[in-house]
PDB file of C-alpha atoms in Angstrom:
ATOM      1  CA  ASP A   1       0.274  -0.062   0.018  1.00 42.00           C
ATOM      2  CA  GLU A   2       1.607   2.960  -1.284  1.00 45.00           C
ATOM      3  CA  ASP A   3       0.423   5.276   1.908  1.00 45.00           C
ATOM      4  CA  THR A   4       0.970   2.529   4.914  1.00 45.00           C
ATOM      5  CA  ASP A   5       4.184   4.244   5.656  1.00 60.00           C
ATOM      6  CA  CYS A   6       2.295   7.939   5.766  1.00 60.00           C
ATOM      7  CA  ILE A   7       0.798   9.497   8.853  1.00 63.00           C
ATOM      8  CA  CYS A   8      -2.620   9.836   7.855  1.00 59.00           C
ATOM      9  CA  VAL A   9      -3.661  13.712   7.636  1.00 66.00           C
ATOM     10  CA  PRO A  10      -6.445  15.385   5.688  1.00 63.00           C
ATOM     11  CA  ASP A  11      -5.484  15.714   2.086  1.00 66.00           C
ATOM     12  CA  LYS A  12      -5.772  19.747   2.087  1.00 66.00           C
ATOM     13  CA  GLU A  13      -2.639  19.413   4.482  1.00 83.00           C
ATOM     14  CA  ARG A  14      -0.512  17.218   2.035  1.00 91.00           C
ATOM     15  CA  LEU A  15       1.217  18.173  -0.972  1.00 94.00           C
ATOM     16  CA  THR A  16       2.624  15.809  -3.613  1.00 95.00           C
ATOM     17  CA  MET A  17       5.847  17.032  -5.873  1.00 97.00           C
ATOM     18  CA  GLU A  18       7.708  15.326  -8.104  1.00 97.00           C
ATOM     19  CA  THR A  19       9.854  13.376  -5.222  1.00 97.00           C
ATOM     20  CA  LEU A  20       8.549  14.646  -2.336  1.00 98.00           C
ATOM     21  CA  LEU A  21       5.635  14.753  -0.537  1.00 97.00           C
ATOM     22  CA  LEU A  22       4.587  16.892   2.310  1.00 98.00           C
ATOM     23  CA  GLU A  23       2.247  16.752   5.185  1.00 97.00           C
ATOM     24  CA  ARG A  24       1.587  18.556   8.332  1.00 96.00           C
ATOM     25  CA  LYS A  25       0.519  17.693  11.327  1.00 95.00           C
ATOM     26  CA  GLY A  26      -0.328  20.137  13.799  1.00 95.00           C
ATOM     27  CA  PRO A  27       2.518  22.369  14.108  1.00 97.00           C
ATOM     28  CA  VAL A  28       4.374  19.582  12.766  1.00 98.00           C
ATOM     29  CA  ALA A  29       5.798  19.540   8.903  1.00 98.00           C
ATOM     30  CA  TRP A  30       6.754  16.099   7.374  1.00 98.00           C
ATOM     31  CA  VAL A  31       9.020  16.142   4.320  1.00 98.00           C
ATOM     32  CA  TRP A  32       9.024  12.951   2.953  1.00 98.00           C
ATOM     33  CA  LEU A  33      11.723  11.207   0.189  1.00 98.00           C
ATOM     34  CA  ASN A  34       8.939   9.877  -2.252  1.00 98.00           C
ATOM     35  CA  GLN A  35      10.787   7.775  -4.685  1.00 96.00           C
ATOM     36  CA  ARG A  36      10.336   4.392  -3.461  1.00 95.00           C
ATOM     37  CA  ARG A  37      11.132   2.963  -6.574  1.00 94.00           C
ATOM     38  CA  ARG A  38      14.038   4.491  -7.497  1.00 95.00           C
ATOM     39  CA  LEU A  39      15.121   4.135  -3.495  1.00 97.00           C
ATOM     40  CA  ASN A  40      14.749   7.679  -2.888  1.00 98.00           C
ATOM     41  CA  ALA A  41      17.287   8.168  -5.522  1.00 97.00           C
ATOM     42  CA  ILE A  42      18.994  11.531  -4.983  1.00 96.00           C
ATOM     43  CA  ASP A  43      19.081  13.695  -8.206  1.00 94.00           C
ATOM     44  CA  GLU A  44      18.030  16.916  -9.260  1.00 94.00           C
ATOM     45  CA  THR A  45      14.676  17.362  -8.556  1.00 96.00           C
ATOM     46  CA  MET A  46      15.033  16.264  -5.690  1.00 97.00           C
ATOM     47  CA  LEU A  47      17.575  18.766  -4.268  1.00 97.00           C
ATOM     48  CA  ALA A  48      15.734  21.786  -5.414  1.00 97.00           C
ATOM     49  CA  GLU A  49      12.573  20.141  -3.991  1.00 98.00           C
ATOM     50  CA  LEU A  50      14.011  20.187  -0.852  1.00 98.00           C
ATOM     51  CA  GLY A  51      15.831  23.436  -0.346  1.00 98.00           C
ATOM     52  CA  GLN A  52      12.098  24.934  -1.990  1.00 98.00           C
ATOM     53  CA  VAL A  53      10.375  23.215   1.272  1.00 98.00           C
ATOM     54  CA  PHE A  54      12.393  24.148   3.465  1.00 98.00           C
ATOM     55  CA  GLU A  55      13.096  27.620   2.208  1.00 98.00           C
ATOM     56  CA  GLU A  56       8.613  27.876   2.866  1.00 98.00           C
ATOM     57  CA  LEU A  57       8.729  25.971   6.041  1.00 98.00           C
ATOM     58  CA  ASP A  58      11.431  28.343   7.487  1.00 98.00           C
ATOM     59  CA  GLN A  59       9.475  31.049   7.059  1.00 97.00           C
ATOM     60  CA  ASP A  60       6.497  29.273   7.755  1.00 97.00           C
ATOM     61  CA  GLU A  61       5.093  30.500  11.547  1.00 95.00           C
ATOM     62  CA  ALA A  62       3.048  27.457  11.914  1.00 97.00           C
ATOM     63  CA  VAL A  63       5.526  25.082  11.554  1.00 98.00           C
ATOM     64  CA  ARG A  64       7.496  24.422  14.625  1.00 98.00           C
ATOM     65  CA  ALA A  65       9.221  21.364  13.965  1.00 98.00           C
ATOM     66  CA  ILE A  66       9.831  19.128  10.547  1.00 98.00           C
ATOM     67  CA  VAL A  67      10.705  15.535  10.305  1.00 98.00           C
ATOM     68  CA  LEU A  68      11.916  14.336   7.696  1.00 98.00           C
ATOM     69  CA  ALA A  69      11.860  10.615   6.314  1.00 98.00           C
ATOM     70  CA  ALA A  70      10.656   8.271   3.574  1.00 98.00           C
ATOM     71  CA  ARG A  71       8.377   5.827   2.346  1.00 97.00           C
ATOM     72  CA  GLY A  72       9.354   3.189   1.120  1.00 96.00           C
ATOM     73  CA  LEU A  73      12.146   0.358   2.458  1.00 96.00           C
ATOM     74  CA  VAL A  74      15.202   2.573   1.364  1.00 97.00           C
ATOM     75  CA  PHE A  75      15.283   5.516   3.157  1.00 98.00           C
ATOM     76  CA  SER A  76      17.579   7.008   0.668  1.00 98.00           C
ATOM     77  CA  ALA A  77      20.268   4.896  -1.703  1.00 97.00           C
ATOM     78  CA  GLY A  78      22.293   8.243  -1.958  1.00 97.00           C
ATOM     79  CA  PHE A  79      22.949  10.490  -5.045  1.00 95.00           C
ATOM     80  CA  ASP A  80      21.373   8.492  -8.497  1.00 92.00           C
ATOM     81  CA  VAL A  81      24.636   6.661 -10.131  1.00 91.00           C
ATOM     82  CA  ALA A  82      22.904   7.249 -13.377  1.00 89.00           C
ATOM     83  CA  TRP A  83      22.926  10.755 -13.343  1.00 87.00           C
ATOM     84  CA  MET A  84      26.418  11.462 -11.971  1.00 87.00           C
ATOM     85  CA  ALA A  85      28.131   8.806 -14.623  1.00 89.00           C
ATOM     86  CA  SER A  86      26.541  11.084 -17.903  1.00 89.00           C
ATOM     87  CA  GLN A  87      28.414  14.235 -16.018  1.00 87.00           C
ATOM     88  CA  ASP A  88      32.506  15.618 -17.042  1.00 90.00           C
ATOM     89  CA  ALA A  89      34.135  16.815 -14.649  1.00 89.00           C
ATOM     90  CA  GLU A  90      33.445  20.312 -15.442  1.00 93.00           C
ATOM     91  CA  THR A  91      29.807  20.073 -15.443  1.00 91.00           C
ATOM     92  CA  VAL A  92      30.240  18.874 -11.949  1.00 90.00           C
ATOM     93  CA  ILE A  93      32.351  21.226 -10.642  1.00 92.00           C
ATOM     94  CA  GLN A  94      30.068  23.496 -11.516  1.00 93.00           C
ATOM     95  CA  GLY A  95      26.819  22.309 -10.448  1.00 92.00           C
ATOM     96  CA  LEU A  96      28.775  21.742  -6.843  1.00 94.00           C
ATOM     97  CA  PRO A  97      27.314  24.927  -5.135  1.00 95.00           C
ATOM     98  CA  THR A  98      23.719  24.419  -6.322  1.00 94.00           C
ATOM     99  CA  VAL A  99      24.487  20.669  -4.808  1.00 95.00           C
ATOM    100  CA  GLU A 100      25.254  21.938  -1.158  1.00 97.00           C
ATOM    101  CA  ALA A 101      22.762  24.714  -0.817  1.00 97.00           C
ATOM    102  CA  ALA A 102      20.426  22.183  -0.405  1.00 97.00           C
ATOM    103  CA  PHE A 103      22.098  20.548   2.544  1.00 98.00           C
ATOM    104  CA  ASP A 104      23.392  23.793   3.448  1.00 98.00           C
ATOM    105  CA  THR A 105      19.219  25.020   3.717  1.00 98.00           C
ATOM    106  CA  ILE A 106      18.279  22.017   5.462  1.00 98.00           C
ATOM    107  CA  GLU A 107      21.017  22.500   8.023  1.00 98.00           C
ATOM    108  CA  GLY A 108      20.081  25.997   8.607  1.00 97.00           C
ATOM    109  CA  CYS A 109      16.548  26.249   8.740  1.00 98.00           C
ATOM    110  CA  ALA A 110      15.802  28.217  11.610  1.00 98.00           C
ATOM    111  CA  LYS A 111      13.748  25.534  13.042  1.00 98.00           C
ATOM    112  CA  PRO A 112      14.510  21.870  14.687  1.00 98.00           C
ATOM    113  CA  VAL A 113      14.867  18.602  12.159  1.00 98.00           C
ATOM    114  CA  ILE A 114      14.246  15.617  12.682  1.00 98.00           C
ATOM    115  CA  ALA A 115      15.757  12.532  10.718  1.00 98.00           C
ATOM    116  CA  ALA A 116      13.302   9.473  11.024  1.00 98.00           C
ATOM    117  CA  VAL A 117      15.379   6.614   8.962  1.00 98.00           C
ATOM    118  CA  ASN A 118      13.938   3.604   7.684  1.00 97.00           C
ATOM    119  CA  GLY A 119      16.539   1.251   5.932  1.00 97.00           C
ATOM    120  CA  ALA A 120      19.881   2.361   4.382  1.00 98.00           C
ATOM    121  CA  ALA A 121      20.907   5.596   4.484  1.00 98.00           C
ATOM    122  CA  MET A 122      23.762   6.097   2.114  1.00 98.00           C
ATOM    123  CA  GLY A 123      26.353   8.972   0.553  1.00 97.00           C
ATOM    124  CA  GLY A 124      23.950  12.031  -0.131  1.00 98.00           C
ATOM    125  CA  GLY A 125      21.266   9.455   2.206  1.00 98.00           C
ATOM    126  CA  LEU A 126      23.752  10.001   4.968  1.00 98.00           C
ATOM    127  CA  LEU A 127      24.738  13.514   4.448  1.00 98.00           C
ATOM    128  CA  LEU A 128      20.567  14.335   5.276  1.00 98.00           C
ATOM    129  CA  THR A 129      20.722  12.529   8.356  1.00 98.00           C
ATOM    130  CA  LEU A 130      24.190  14.611   9.218  1.00 98.00           C
ATOM    131  CA  VAL A 131      22.450  18.304   8.545  1.00 98.00           C
ATOM    132  CA  ALA A 132      19.430  16.713  10.534  1.00 98.00           C
ATOM    133  CA  ASP A 133      19.530  18.243  14.338  1.00 98.00           C
ATOM    134  CA  LEU A 134      18.038  14.963  15.611  1.00 98.00           C
ATOM    135  CA  CYS A 135      17.890  11.563  13.811  1.00 98.00           C
ATOM    136  CA  LEU A 136      15.799   8.488  14.673  1.00 98.00           C
ATOM    137  CA  ALA A 137      16.479   4.927  13.229  1.00 98.00           C
ATOM    138  CA  ALA A 138      14.295   1.889  12.475  1.00 98.00           C
ATOM    139  CA  GLU A 139      16.271  -1.140  13.620  1.00 98.00           C
ATOM    140  CA  GLY A 140      16.900  -2.332  10.454  1.00 97.00           C
ATOM    141  CA  ALA A 141      18.634   1.051   9.150  1.00 98.00           C
ATOM    142  CA  LYS A 142      22.044   1.430   8.043  1.00 98.00           C
ATOM    143  CA  PHE A 143      24.202   4.461   7.060  1.00 98.00           C
ATOM    144  CA  GLY A 144      27.296   4.506   4.783  1.00 98.00           C
ATOM    145  CA  ALA A 145      29.623   6.668   2.806  1.00 98.00           C
ATOM    146  CA  PRO A 146      29.906   4.048  -0.303  1.00 97.00           C
ATOM    147  CA  GLU A 147      31.696   6.805  -3.002  1.00 97.00           C
ATOM    148  CA  VAL A 148      35.229   5.184  -2.931  1.00 97.00           C
ATOM    149  CA  LYS A 149      33.760   1.847  -4.029  1.00 96.00           C
ATOM    150  CA  ILE A 150      32.394   3.909  -7.094  1.00 94.00           C
ATOM    151  CA  GLY A 151      35.895   5.784  -7.370  1.00 94.00           C
ATOM    152  CA  ILE A 152      34.934   9.105  -5.506  1.00 94.00           C
ATOM    153  CA  PHE A 153      34.920  10.433  -2.495  1.00 96.00           C
ATOM    154  CA  PRO A 154      31.987  12.098  -0.306  1.00 96.00           C
ATOM    155  CA  ASN A 155      31.701  15.806  -0.699  1.00 96.00           C
ATOM    156  CA  LEU A 156      29.707  18.188   0.166  1.00 97.00           C
ATOM    157  CA  ARG A 157      31.567  18.284   3.839  1.00 97.00           C
ATOM    158  CA  LEU A 158      30.040  15.110   4.916  1.00 98.00           C
ATOM    159  CA  ILE A 159      33.450  14.187   6.263  1.00 98.00           C
ATOM    160  CA  PRO A 160      34.049  16.903   8.701  1.00 98.00           C
ATOM    161  CA  ARG A 161      30.178  17.352   9.687  1.00 98.00           C
ATOM    162  CA  LEU A 162      30.629  13.227   9.888  1.00 98.00           C
ATOM    163  CA  GLU A 163      34.019  13.644  12.329  1.00 98.00           C
ATOM    164  CA  ARG A 164      32.270  16.095  14.189  1.00 97.00           C
ATOM    165  CA  ILE A 165      29.173  13.473  15.057  1.00 97.00           C
ATOM    166  CA  ALA A 166      31.065  10.133  15.155  1.00 98.00           C
ATOM    167  CA  GLY A 167      34.899  10.463  15.653  1.00 98.00           C
ATOM    168  CA  LEU A 168      37.629  11.071  13.761  1.00 98.00           C
ATOM    169  CA  ARG A 169      38.305   7.184  13.621  1.00 98.00           C
ATOM    170  CA  ALA A 170      34.978   5.840  13.136  1.00 98.00           C
ATOM    171  CA  ALA A 171      34.199   8.391  10.409  1.00 98.00           C
ATOM    172  CA  LYS A 172      37.831   7.588   8.591  1.00 98.00           C
ATOM    173  CA  ARG A 173      36.349   3.446   9.305  1.00 98.00           C
ATOM    174  CA  ILE A 174      32.923   4.566   7.462  1.00 98.00           C
ATOM    175  CA  VAL A 175      34.847   7.253   4.714  1.00 98.00           C
ATOM    176  CA  LEU A 176      37.824   4.492   3.747  1.00 98.00           C
ATOM    177  CA  LEU A 177      36.455   1.433   3.287  1.00 98.00           C
ATOM    178  CA  GLY A 178      32.652   2.542   2.019  1.00 98.00           C
ATOM    179  CA  ASP A 179      30.809   0.069   4.532  1.00 98.00           C
ATOM    180  CA  PRO A 180      28.168   0.864   6.463  1.00 98.00           C
ATOM    181  CA  VAL A 181      27.240   0.818  10.568  1.00 98.00           C
ATOM    182  CA  ASP A 182      24.230  -0.874  11.381  1.00 98.00           C
ATOM    183  CA  ALA A 183      22.074   0.927  13.412  1.00 98.00           C
ATOM    184  CA  ALA A 184      23.194  -0.306  16.510  1.00 98.00           C
ATOM    185  CA  GLU A 185      26.409   0.889  15.940  1.00 98.00           C
ATOM    186  CA  ALA A 186      25.310   4.412  14.479  1.00 98.00           C
ATOM    187  CA  TRP A 187      23.505   4.793  17.979  1.00 98.00           C
ATOM    188  CA  SER A 188      26.373   3.861  19.984  1.00 98.00           C
ATOM    189  CA  LEU A 189      29.342   6.552  17.415  1.00 98.00           C
ATOM    190  CA  GLY A 190      26.565   9.141  18.258  1.00 98.00           C
ATOM    191  CA  LEU A 191      24.635   9.115  14.664  1.00 98.00           C
ATOM    192  CA  VAL A 192      21.670   8.195  16.089  1.00 98.00           C
ATOM    193  CA  ASP A 193      20.036   9.586  19.134  1.00 98.00           C
ATOM    194  CA  ARG A 194      17.749   6.365  19.185  1.00 98.00           C
ATOM    195  CA  VAL A 195      17.109   3.030  17.426  1.00 98.00           C
ATOM    196  CA  VAL A 196      13.332   2.148  17.553  1.00 98.00           C
ATOM    197  CA  PRO A 197      10.984  -0.923  15.927  1.00 98.00           C
ATOM    198  CA  ALA A 198      10.293  -0.199  12.172  1.00 97.00           C
ATOM    199  CA  ALA A 199       6.530  -0.563  13.616  1.00 97.00           C
ATOM    200  CA  GLU A 200       6.803   2.769  15.879  1.00 97.00           C
ATOM    201  CA  LEU A 201       9.348   4.997  13.666  1.00 98.00           C
ATOM    202  CA  CYS A 202       6.577   7.393  12.012  1.00 97.00           C
ATOM    203  CA  THR A 203       5.217   7.671  16.257  1.00 97.00           C
ATOM    204  CA  GLU A 204       8.294   8.364  17.920  1.00 98.00           C
ATOM    205  CA  ALA A 205       9.248  11.005  15.084  1.00 98.00           C
ATOM    206  CA  GLN A 206       5.817  12.595  15.594  1.00 97.00           C
ATOM    207  CA  THR A 207       5.894  12.311  19.141  1.00 97.00           C
ATOM    208  CA  LEU A 208       9.336  13.338  19.465  1.00 98.00           C
ATOM    209  CA  ALA A 209       8.788  16.341  17.025  1.00 98.00           C
ATOM    210  CA  GLY A 210       5.398  17.176  19.223  1.00 97.00           C
ATOM    211  CA  GLN A 211       7.590  17.642  22.251  1.00 98.00           C
ATOM    212  CA  LEU A 212       9.750  20.145  20.304  1.00 98.00           C
ATOM    213  CA  ALA A 213       7.115  22.004  18.973  1.00 97.00           C
ATOM    214  CA  GLY A 214       5.571  22.888  21.953  1.00 96.00           C
ATOM    215  CA  LEU A 215       8.339  24.098  23.719  1.00 96.00           C
ATOM    216  CA  PRO A 216       8.963  27.996  23.623  1.00 95.00           C
ATOM    217  CA  SER A 217       9.705  28.455  19.424  1.00 95.00           C
ATOM    218  CA  MET A 218      12.537  31.504  20.186  1.00 95.00           C
ATOM    219  CA  PRO A 219      14.792  29.881  23.040  1.00 96.00           C
ATOM    220  CA  VAL A 220      14.582  26.590  20.430  1.00 97.00           C
ATOM    221  CA  GLN A 221      15.430  28.511  17.108  1.00 97.00           C
ATOM    222  CA  VAL A 222      18.033  30.207  18.764  1.00 97.00           C
ATOM    223  CA  ALA A 223      19.329  27.353  21.248  1.00 97.00           C
ATOM    224  CA  LYS A 224      19.891  25.370  17.224  1.00 97.00           C
ATOM    225  CA  ALA A 225      20.897  28.702  16.307  1.00 97.00           C
ATOM    226  CA  ALA A 226      24.133  29.134  18.766  1.00 97.00           C
ATOM    227  CA  PHE A 227      25.658  25.592  18.061  1.00 96.00           C
ATOM    228  CA  ALA A 228      26.022  26.819  14.052  1.00 93.00           C
ATOM    229  CA  THR A 229      27.504  30.067  15.654  1.00 94.00           C
ATOM    230  CA  SER A 230      29.034  29.036  18.834  1.00 93.00           C
ATOM    231  CA  ARG A 231      33.229  29.313  17.118  1.00 91.00           C
ATOM    232  CA  ASP A 232      32.228  33.197  15.661  1.00 95.00           C
ATOM    233  CA  PRO A 233      34.365  35.975  16.865  1.00 96.00           C
ATOM    234  CA  GLY A 234      31.333  37.614  17.778  1.00 96.00           C
ATOM    235  CA  TYR A 235      29.679  34.625  19.772  1.00 97.00           C
ATOM    236  CA  VAL A 236      29.432  36.157  23.412  1.00 97.00           C
ATOM    237  CA  GLU A 237      28.251  39.322  21.801  1.00 97.00           C
ATOM    238  CA  TRP A 238      25.705  37.888  19.827  1.00 97.00           C
ATOM    239  CA  GLU A 239      24.527  35.254  22.304  1.00 97.00           C
ATOM    240  CA  ARG A 240      24.062  38.015  24.614  1.00 97.00           C
ATOM    241  CA  GLU A 241      21.941  39.728  22.048  1.00 97.00           C
ATOM    242  CA  GLN A 242      19.867  36.642  21.781  1.00 97.00           C
ATOM    243  CA  PHE A 243      19.322  35.747  25.523  1.00 96.00           C
ATOM    244  CA  ALA A 244      18.034  39.609  25.794  1.00 97.00           C
ATOM    245  CA  ALA A 245      15.636  38.360  23.307  1.00 96.00           C
ATOM    246  CA  CYS A 246      14.374  35.471  24.312  1.00 96.00           C
ATOM    247  CA  TRP A 247      13.975  37.275  27.967  1.00 96.00           C
ATOM    248  CA  ALA A 248      11.546  40.329  26.264  1.00 96.00           C
ATOM    249  CA  GLN A 249       8.951  37.340  24.639  1.00 93.00           C
ATOM    250  CA  PRO A 250       5.631  36.565  26.591  1.00 93.00           C
ATOM    251  CA  GLU A 251       6.187  32.991  25.900  1.00 91.00           C
ATOM    252  CA  ARG A 252       9.358  33.649  28.566  1.00 94.00           C
ATOM    253  CA  LYS A 253       6.926  35.016  31.326  1.00 93.00           C
ATOM    254  CA  ALA A 254       4.045  32.687  30.731  1.00 93.00           C
ATOM    255  CA  ALA A 255       6.514  29.677  30.803  1.00 93.00           C
ATOM    256  CA  MET A 256       8.259  31.329  33.501  1.00 95.00           C
ATOM    257  CA  GLU A 257       4.753  31.227  35.114  1.00 94.00           C
ATOM    258  CA  ALA A 258       3.429  27.871  34.708  1.00 92.00           C
ATOM    259  CA  PHE A 259       6.714  26.177  36.376  1.00 94.00           C
ATOM    260  CA  LEU A 260       6.452  28.415  39.529  1.00 95.00           C
ATOM    261  CA  GLN A 261       2.698  27.086  39.426  1.00 93.00           C
ATOM    262  CA  ALA A 262       3.650  23.700  38.818  1.00 92.00           C
ATOM    263  CA  ARG A 263       6.533  23.941  41.983  1.00 92.00           C
ATOM    264  CA  ARG A 264       3.840  25.515  44.273  1.00 91.00           C
ATOM    265  CA  LYS A 265       1.606  22.834  43.777  1.00 89.00           C
ATOM    266  CA  ARG A 266       4.247  19.803  44.585  1.00 82.00           C
TER     267      ARG A 266
END
């Protein structure tokens, strides 16, 4: 059944694109990779649609958390090898900024992004999980960067992103051998926040996204931005400004009052 792995939402809350399916469930948006018959391989069209959707969700005040998931048995087999093989070196180099921009748009989205991974996340599929903020994996999920096996190596800053999360030795093993790691090892390396039964993946992702969506939105978004900004020379001044901005928000006052009321009832 084409819809067995989709959350149930009214048709008016669903938008079908050429390679993606966008669904909304309250303040949570689900972005589904929707090329199951092609193992959700990444091509030019998918990159363009991912960039467009995440830009729009970034600006949508009704959206407070995003889940990136995939329909079918594979999260993403990575970049379409047939598409890559048809390109010459000059064309590839010229196109890299556009490809990079799609992943940077996801990583730079102000809203927290959760990757919900079923099956294999290879190459560009692995990169999609690395640019998300949190990652849940089904028990049968696998993560890998097999590029060396087809005569190239992982670019698009996959290597530094992987090293930052998994550590130098693990990143080298994954990249140099090109062999995948299973969900349990991915969890031990920090690539995955939690491993769940496949049948519970969507429910767990919606619960986690709902938890994020229920928090005061500005501090969540600023906290996410702080991780990307922390090494900048002007971080301390930026941090002070953002802290003051959060303090001035009505939701800060309401959250503190709710906390104090709950403590009085104990």
